[in-house]
Amino acid sequence: GAVVSQHPSWVICKSGTSVKIECRSLDFQATTMFWYRQFPKQSLMLMATSNEGSKATYEQGVEKDKFLINHASLTLSTLTVTSAHPEDSSFYICSARARGGSTEAFFGQGTRLTVV
Amino acid sequence: AQSVAQPEDQVNVAEGNPLTVKCTYSVSGNPYLFWYVQYPNRGLQFLLKYITGDNLVKGSYGFEAEFNKSQTSFHLKKPSALVSDSALYFCAVSPPYNQGGKLIFGQGTELSVKP
């Protein structure tokens, strides 16, 4: 089956530093990847849609300069949380949709970010 | 506005009993419908989806869901619950213009199955 790998699984960083999270589709090519944020015991909120070779599309209220998304290849998208603050602490999950009109997206295992 | 509602924050059932986790949606057109399960500190695992066709969809781990267009519902069911089914369940909808990609999630329902 389709596998999406997210790295790291968890990260602790100091306030003011930047953190990069990787999302890889291991056995398929993903023209589109999605980044979600999840607060404890809450639903997933879509942050942005990442398209290979073009700029990401951000949801309303999501700061583009704070959450930098790069989709450099058909198997890799990265989310960089810049100048992280404690309120950025959250669970970040990516999903990837295979090229060719797949009817579903496959999820990574998530990244727990803690900013201290 | 497009939305998905899971009216129950928590569902408690005894092992061996049937379970139902409810989901209703408000999306125009013919959306794709999904159920996912999430274990603590893990990503989402796909359970099943409805695209078109038979209203009763069978998925992984013995789960099934029934699509009801008139009631705009897509309730998740299982005839006999297991303790290992205890987890957080999300209903999701993919709008007609972006089938299978961008998802709108319900708030989640925590299922607790007691021995």
Short mmCIF file of C-alpha atoms in Angstrom, two decimals:
data_model
loop_
_atom_site.label_atom_id
_atom_site.label_comp_id
_atom_site.label_asym_id
_atom_site.label_seq_id
_atom_site.Cartn_x
_atom_site.Cartn_y
_atom_site.Cartn_z
CA GLY A 1 0.00 0.00 0.00
CA ALA A 2 0.92 3.65 -0.20
CA VAL A 3 3.27 4.78 2.55
CA VAL A 4 3.91 8.32 3.72
CA SER A 5 6.80 8.87 6.08
CA GLN A 6 7.15 11.91 8.28
CA HIS A 7 10.35 12.92 10.02
CA PRO A 8 11.03 13.58 12.80
CA SER A 9 8.34 11.90 14.89
CA TRP A 10 8.95 14.36 17.67
CA VAL A 11 11.14 17.39 18.18
CA ILE A 12 11.83 19.80 21.01
CA CYS A 13 13.27 23.17 20.12
CA LYS A 14 14.05 26.44 21.81
CA SER A 15 11.88 29.47 21.32
CA GLY A 16 13.12 31.57 18.40
CA THR A 17 14.67 28.74 16.45
CA SER A 18 13.37 27.13 13.26
CA VAL A 19 12.31 23.54 12.79
CA LYS A 20 11.97 21.59 9.57
CA ILE A 21 9.56 18.67 9.19
CA GLU A 22 9.81 16.34 6.20
CA CYS A 23 7.02 14.43 4.52
CA ARG A 24 7.97 11.74 2.02
CA SER A 25 5.88 9.48 -0.16
CA LEU A 26 7.89 6.28 -0.18
CA ASP A 27 6.29 4.20 -2.92
CA PHE A 28 4.35 6.64 -5.03
CA GLN A 29 4.66 10.07 -6.58
CA ALA A 30 2.65 12.79 -4.92
CA THR A 31 1.80 15.85 -6.93
CA THR A 32 -0.07 17.27 -3.97
CA MET A 33 0.67 17.13 -0.26
CA PHE A 34 -1.32 18.60 2.57
CA TRP A 35 -0.19 19.88 5.94
CA TYR A 36 -2.49 19.71 8.95
CA ARG A 37 -2.20 20.86 12.51
CA GLN A 38 -3.87 19.12 15.41
CA PHE A 39 -4.28 20.40 18.95
CA PRO A 40 -4.80 17.93 21.81
CA LYS A 41 -8.13 16.15 21.58
CA GLN A 42 -9.16 18.28 18.64
CA SER A 43 -9.65 17.79 14.96
CA LEU A 44 -7.17 18.30 12.17
CA MET A 45 -7.06 21.76 10.66
CA LEU A 46 -5.71 22.11 7.16
CA MET A 47 -2.86 24.58 7.06
CA ALA A 48 -1.81 24.49 3.44
CA THR A 49 -1.80 22.56 0.20
CA SER A 50 1.59 21.91 -1.28
CA ASN A 51 1.91 21.40 -5.03
CA GLU A 52 5.08 20.09 -6.59
CA GLY A 53 6.94 22.80 -8.42
CA SER A 54 4.70 25.67 -7.39
CA LYS A 55 3.89 27.80 -4.40
CA ALA A 56 1.82 26.37 -1.58
CA THR A 57 -1.75 27.46 -1.07
CA TYR A 58 -2.37 28.52 2.51
CA GLU A 59 -5.67 28.39 4.37
CA GLN A 60 -7.10 31.55 5.78
CA GLY A 61 -5.41 32.60 8.98
CA VAL A 62 -2.21 30.63 8.43
CA GLU A 63 0.91 32.79 8.29
CA LYS A 64 2.88 32.07 5.13
CA ASP A 65 6.09 33.54 6.47
CA LYS A 66 5.88 31.52 9.65
CA PHE A 67 5.06 28.17 8.10
CA LEU A 68 7.25 27.79 5.04
CA ILE A 69 6.32 24.96 2.73
CA ASN A 70 8.49 23.58 -0.03
CA HIS A 71 7.52 20.78 -2.39
CA ALA A 72 10.76 20.31 -4.28
CA SER A 73 10.08 16.89 -5.76
CA LEU A 74 7.26 14.45 -6.36
CA THR A 75 8.16 12.57 -3.20
CA LEU A 76 9.11 15.25 -0.71
CA SER A 77 7.45 18.22 0.93
CA THR A 78 8.86 20.12 3.87
CA LEU A 79 7.26 22.35 6.47
CA THR A 80 9.54 24.78 8.27
CA VAL A 81 8.25 26.47 11.39
CA THR A 82 10.27 29.66 11.57
CA SER A 83 11.05 31.55 14.76
CA ALA A 84 9.07 29.04 16.75
CA HIS A 85 7.17 30.06 19.86
CA PRO A 86 5.51 27.93 22.54
CA GLU A 87 2.10 28.51 20.95
CA ASP A 88 3.39 26.70 17.84
CA SER A 89 3.65 23.52 19.90
CA SER A 90 1.31 21.07 18.29
CA PHE A 91 0.99 17.83 16.36
CA TYR A 92 1.66 18.34 12.67
CA ILE A 93 0.48 15.76 10.14
CA CYS A 94 1.05 15.58 6.42
CA SER A 95 -0.83 13.68 3.79
CA ALA A 96 -0.02 12.94 0.19
CA ARG A 97 -2.21 12.33 -2.81
CA ALA A 98 -0.88 10.19 -5.62
CA ARG A 99 -0.74 11.61 -9.11
CA GLY A 100 -3.31 10.33 -11.57
CA GLY A 101 -6.49 11.28 -9.78
CA SER A 102 -6.31 9.08 -6.72
CA THR A 103 -9.46 9.23 -4.65
CA GLU A 104 -7.72 9.41 -1.31
CA ALA A 105 -4.75 10.88 0.49
CA PHE A 106 -2.39 8.89 2.69
CA PHE A 107 -1.20 10.21 6.01
CA GLY A 108 2.16 10.37 7.68
CA GLN A 109 2.57 9.35 11.28
CA GLY A 110 2.72 12.93 12.49
CA THR A 111 5.32 15.11 14.22
CA ARG A 112 4.96 16.26 17.80
CA LEU A 113 6.59 19.72 18.07
CA THR A 114 7.29 21.15 21.49
CA VAL A 115 8.73 24.65 21.73
CA VAL A 116 10.30 25.53 25.07
CA ALA B 1 -20.05 26.78 4.73
CA GLN B 2 -18.86 23.23 4.33
CA SER B 3 -18.66 21.25 7.53
CA VAL B 4 -18.60 17.84 9.10
CA ALA B 5 -20.18 17.10 12.45
CA GLN B 6 -19.56 14.24 14.83
CA PRO B 7 -22.16 14.88 17.51
CA GLU B 8 -20.63 12.64 20.14
CA ASP B 9 -17.29 13.49 21.73
CA GLN B 10 -17.14 10.04 23.25
CA VAL B 11 -18.81 6.69 22.72
CA ASN B 12 -18.59 3.92 25.28
CA VAL B 13 -19.46 0.33 24.46
CA ALA B 14 -18.87 -3.06 26.00
CA GLU B 15 -16.70 -5.54 24.17
CA GLY B 16 -18.77 -7.74 21.88
CA ASN B 17 -21.57 -5.21 21.52
CA PRO B 18 -22.27 -3.36 18.29
CA LEU B 19 -20.94 0.16 17.96
CA THR B 20 -21.99 3.22 15.99
CA VAL B 21 -20.04 6.43 15.59
CA LYS B 22 -22.15 9.15 14.02
CA CYS B 23 -21.22 11.61 11.29
CA THR B 24 -23.24 14.15 9.35
CA TYR B 25 -21.97 16.55 6.73
CA SER B 26 -22.92 19.75 5.02
CA VAL B 27 -21.28 19.89 1.63
CA SER B 28 -22.93 20.73 -1.65
CA GLY B 29 -22.75 18.34 -4.54
CA ASN B 30 -21.50 14.79 -4.27
CA PRO B 31 -18.53 14.70 -1.92
CA TYR B 32 -16.30 11.77 -1.15
CA LEU B 33 -16.66 10.52 2.43
CA PHE B 34 -14.00 8.93 4.61
CA TRP B 35 -13.43 7.45 8.03
CA TYR B 36 -10.02 7.45 9.69
CA VAL B 37 -8.80 6.12 13.03
CA GLN B 38 -6.04 7.67 15.12
CA TYR B 39 -4.13 6.05 17.96
CA PRO B 40 -2.29 8.26 20.50
CA ASN B 41 0.55 10.30 18.98
CA ARG B 42 0.11 8.61 15.62
CA GLY B 43 -1.06 9.69 12.21
CA LEU B 44 -4.37 8.72 10.70
CA GLN B 45 -5.13 5.26 9.42
CA PHE B 46 -7.64 4.88 6.62
CA LEU B 47 -10.69 2.75 7.43
CA LEU B 48 -13.04 3.16 4.49
CA LYS B 49 -14.46 5.53 1.94
CA TYR B 50 -17.61 6.17 -0.04
CA ILE B 51 -17.30 7.44 -3.58
CA THR B 52 -20.38 6.17 -5.34
CA GLY B 53 -22.47 3.03 -5.65
CA ASP B 54 -23.69 0.81 -2.81
CA ASN B 55 -24.62 2.85 0.24
CA LEU B 56 -23.09 0.29 2.59
CA VAL B 57 -19.32 0.41 2.48
CA LYS B 58 -17.12 -2.22 4.08
CA GLY B 59 -13.67 -1.30 5.31
CA SER B 60 -10.73 -2.41 7.39
CA TYR B 61 -10.87 -4.28 10.72
CA GLY B 62 -14.54 -5.24 10.31
CA PHE B 63 -15.82 -1.67 10.14
CA GLU B 64 -18.52 -0.55 7.77
CA ALA B 65 -20.35 2.68 7.12
CA GLU B 66 -23.71 3.54 5.66
CA PHE B 67 -24.14 6.52 3.39
CA ASN B 68 -27.53 8.20 3.63
CA LYS B 69 -27.89 11.00 1.14
CA SER B 70 -31.27 12.27 2.37
CA GLN B 71 -29.96 12.58 5.92
CA THR B 72 -26.45 13.62 4.78
CA SER B 73 -25.02 11.08 7.17
CA PHE B 74 -22.19 8.56 7.02
CA HIS B 75 -22.28 6.64 10.31
CA LEU B 76 -19.51 4.19 11.14
CA LYS B 77 -20.54 0.80 12.47
CA LYS B 78 -19.12 -2.47 13.66
CA PRO B 79 -21.20 -5.50 14.67
CA SER B 80 -18.97 -6.59 17.55
CA ALA B 81 -16.57 -4.18 19.23
CA LEU B 82 -13.09 -5.12 20.43
CA VAL B 83 -11.07 -3.49 23.19
CA SER B 84 -8.40 -2.80 20.59
CA ASP B 85 -10.91 -0.64 18.69
CA SER B 86 -10.54 2.01 21.40
CA ALA B 87 -9.15 5.06 19.61
CA LEU B 88 -10.07 8.43 18.14
CA TYR B 89 -12.23 8.28 15.02
CA PHE B 90 -12.52 11.00 12.43
CA CYS B 91 -15.09 11.42 9.72
CA ALA B 92 -13.90 13.46 6.76
CA VAL B 93 -15.32 14.88 3.57
CA SER B 94 -13.56 15.73 0.38
CA PRO B 95 -15.38 18.51 -1.50
CA PRO B 96 -16.53 17.74 -5.04
CA TYR B 97 -13.95 20.08 -6.55
CA ASN B 98 -11.06 18.34 -4.84
CA GLN B 99 -12.02 14.71 -4.49
CA GLY B 100 -9.60 12.64 -2.49
CA GLY B 101 -7.20 15.40 -1.60
CA LYS B 102 -8.18 18.27 0.64
CA LEU B 103 -10.22 16.97 3.54
CA ILE B 104 -12.61 18.61 5.94
CA PHE B 105 -12.61 16.75 9.23
CA GLY B 106 -15.17 16.33 11.95
CA GLN B 107 -14.08 17.07 15.47
CA GLY B 108 -13.46 13.43 16.26
CA THR B 109 -15.13 10.86 18.48
CA GLU B 110 -13.26 8.98 21.13
CA LEU B 111 -14.36 5.37 21.20
CA SER B 112 -13.83 3.44 24.41
CA VAL B 113 -14.49 -0.29 24.43
CA LYS B 114 -14.49 -1.90 27.88
CA PRO B 115 -13.90 -5.62 28.49
#
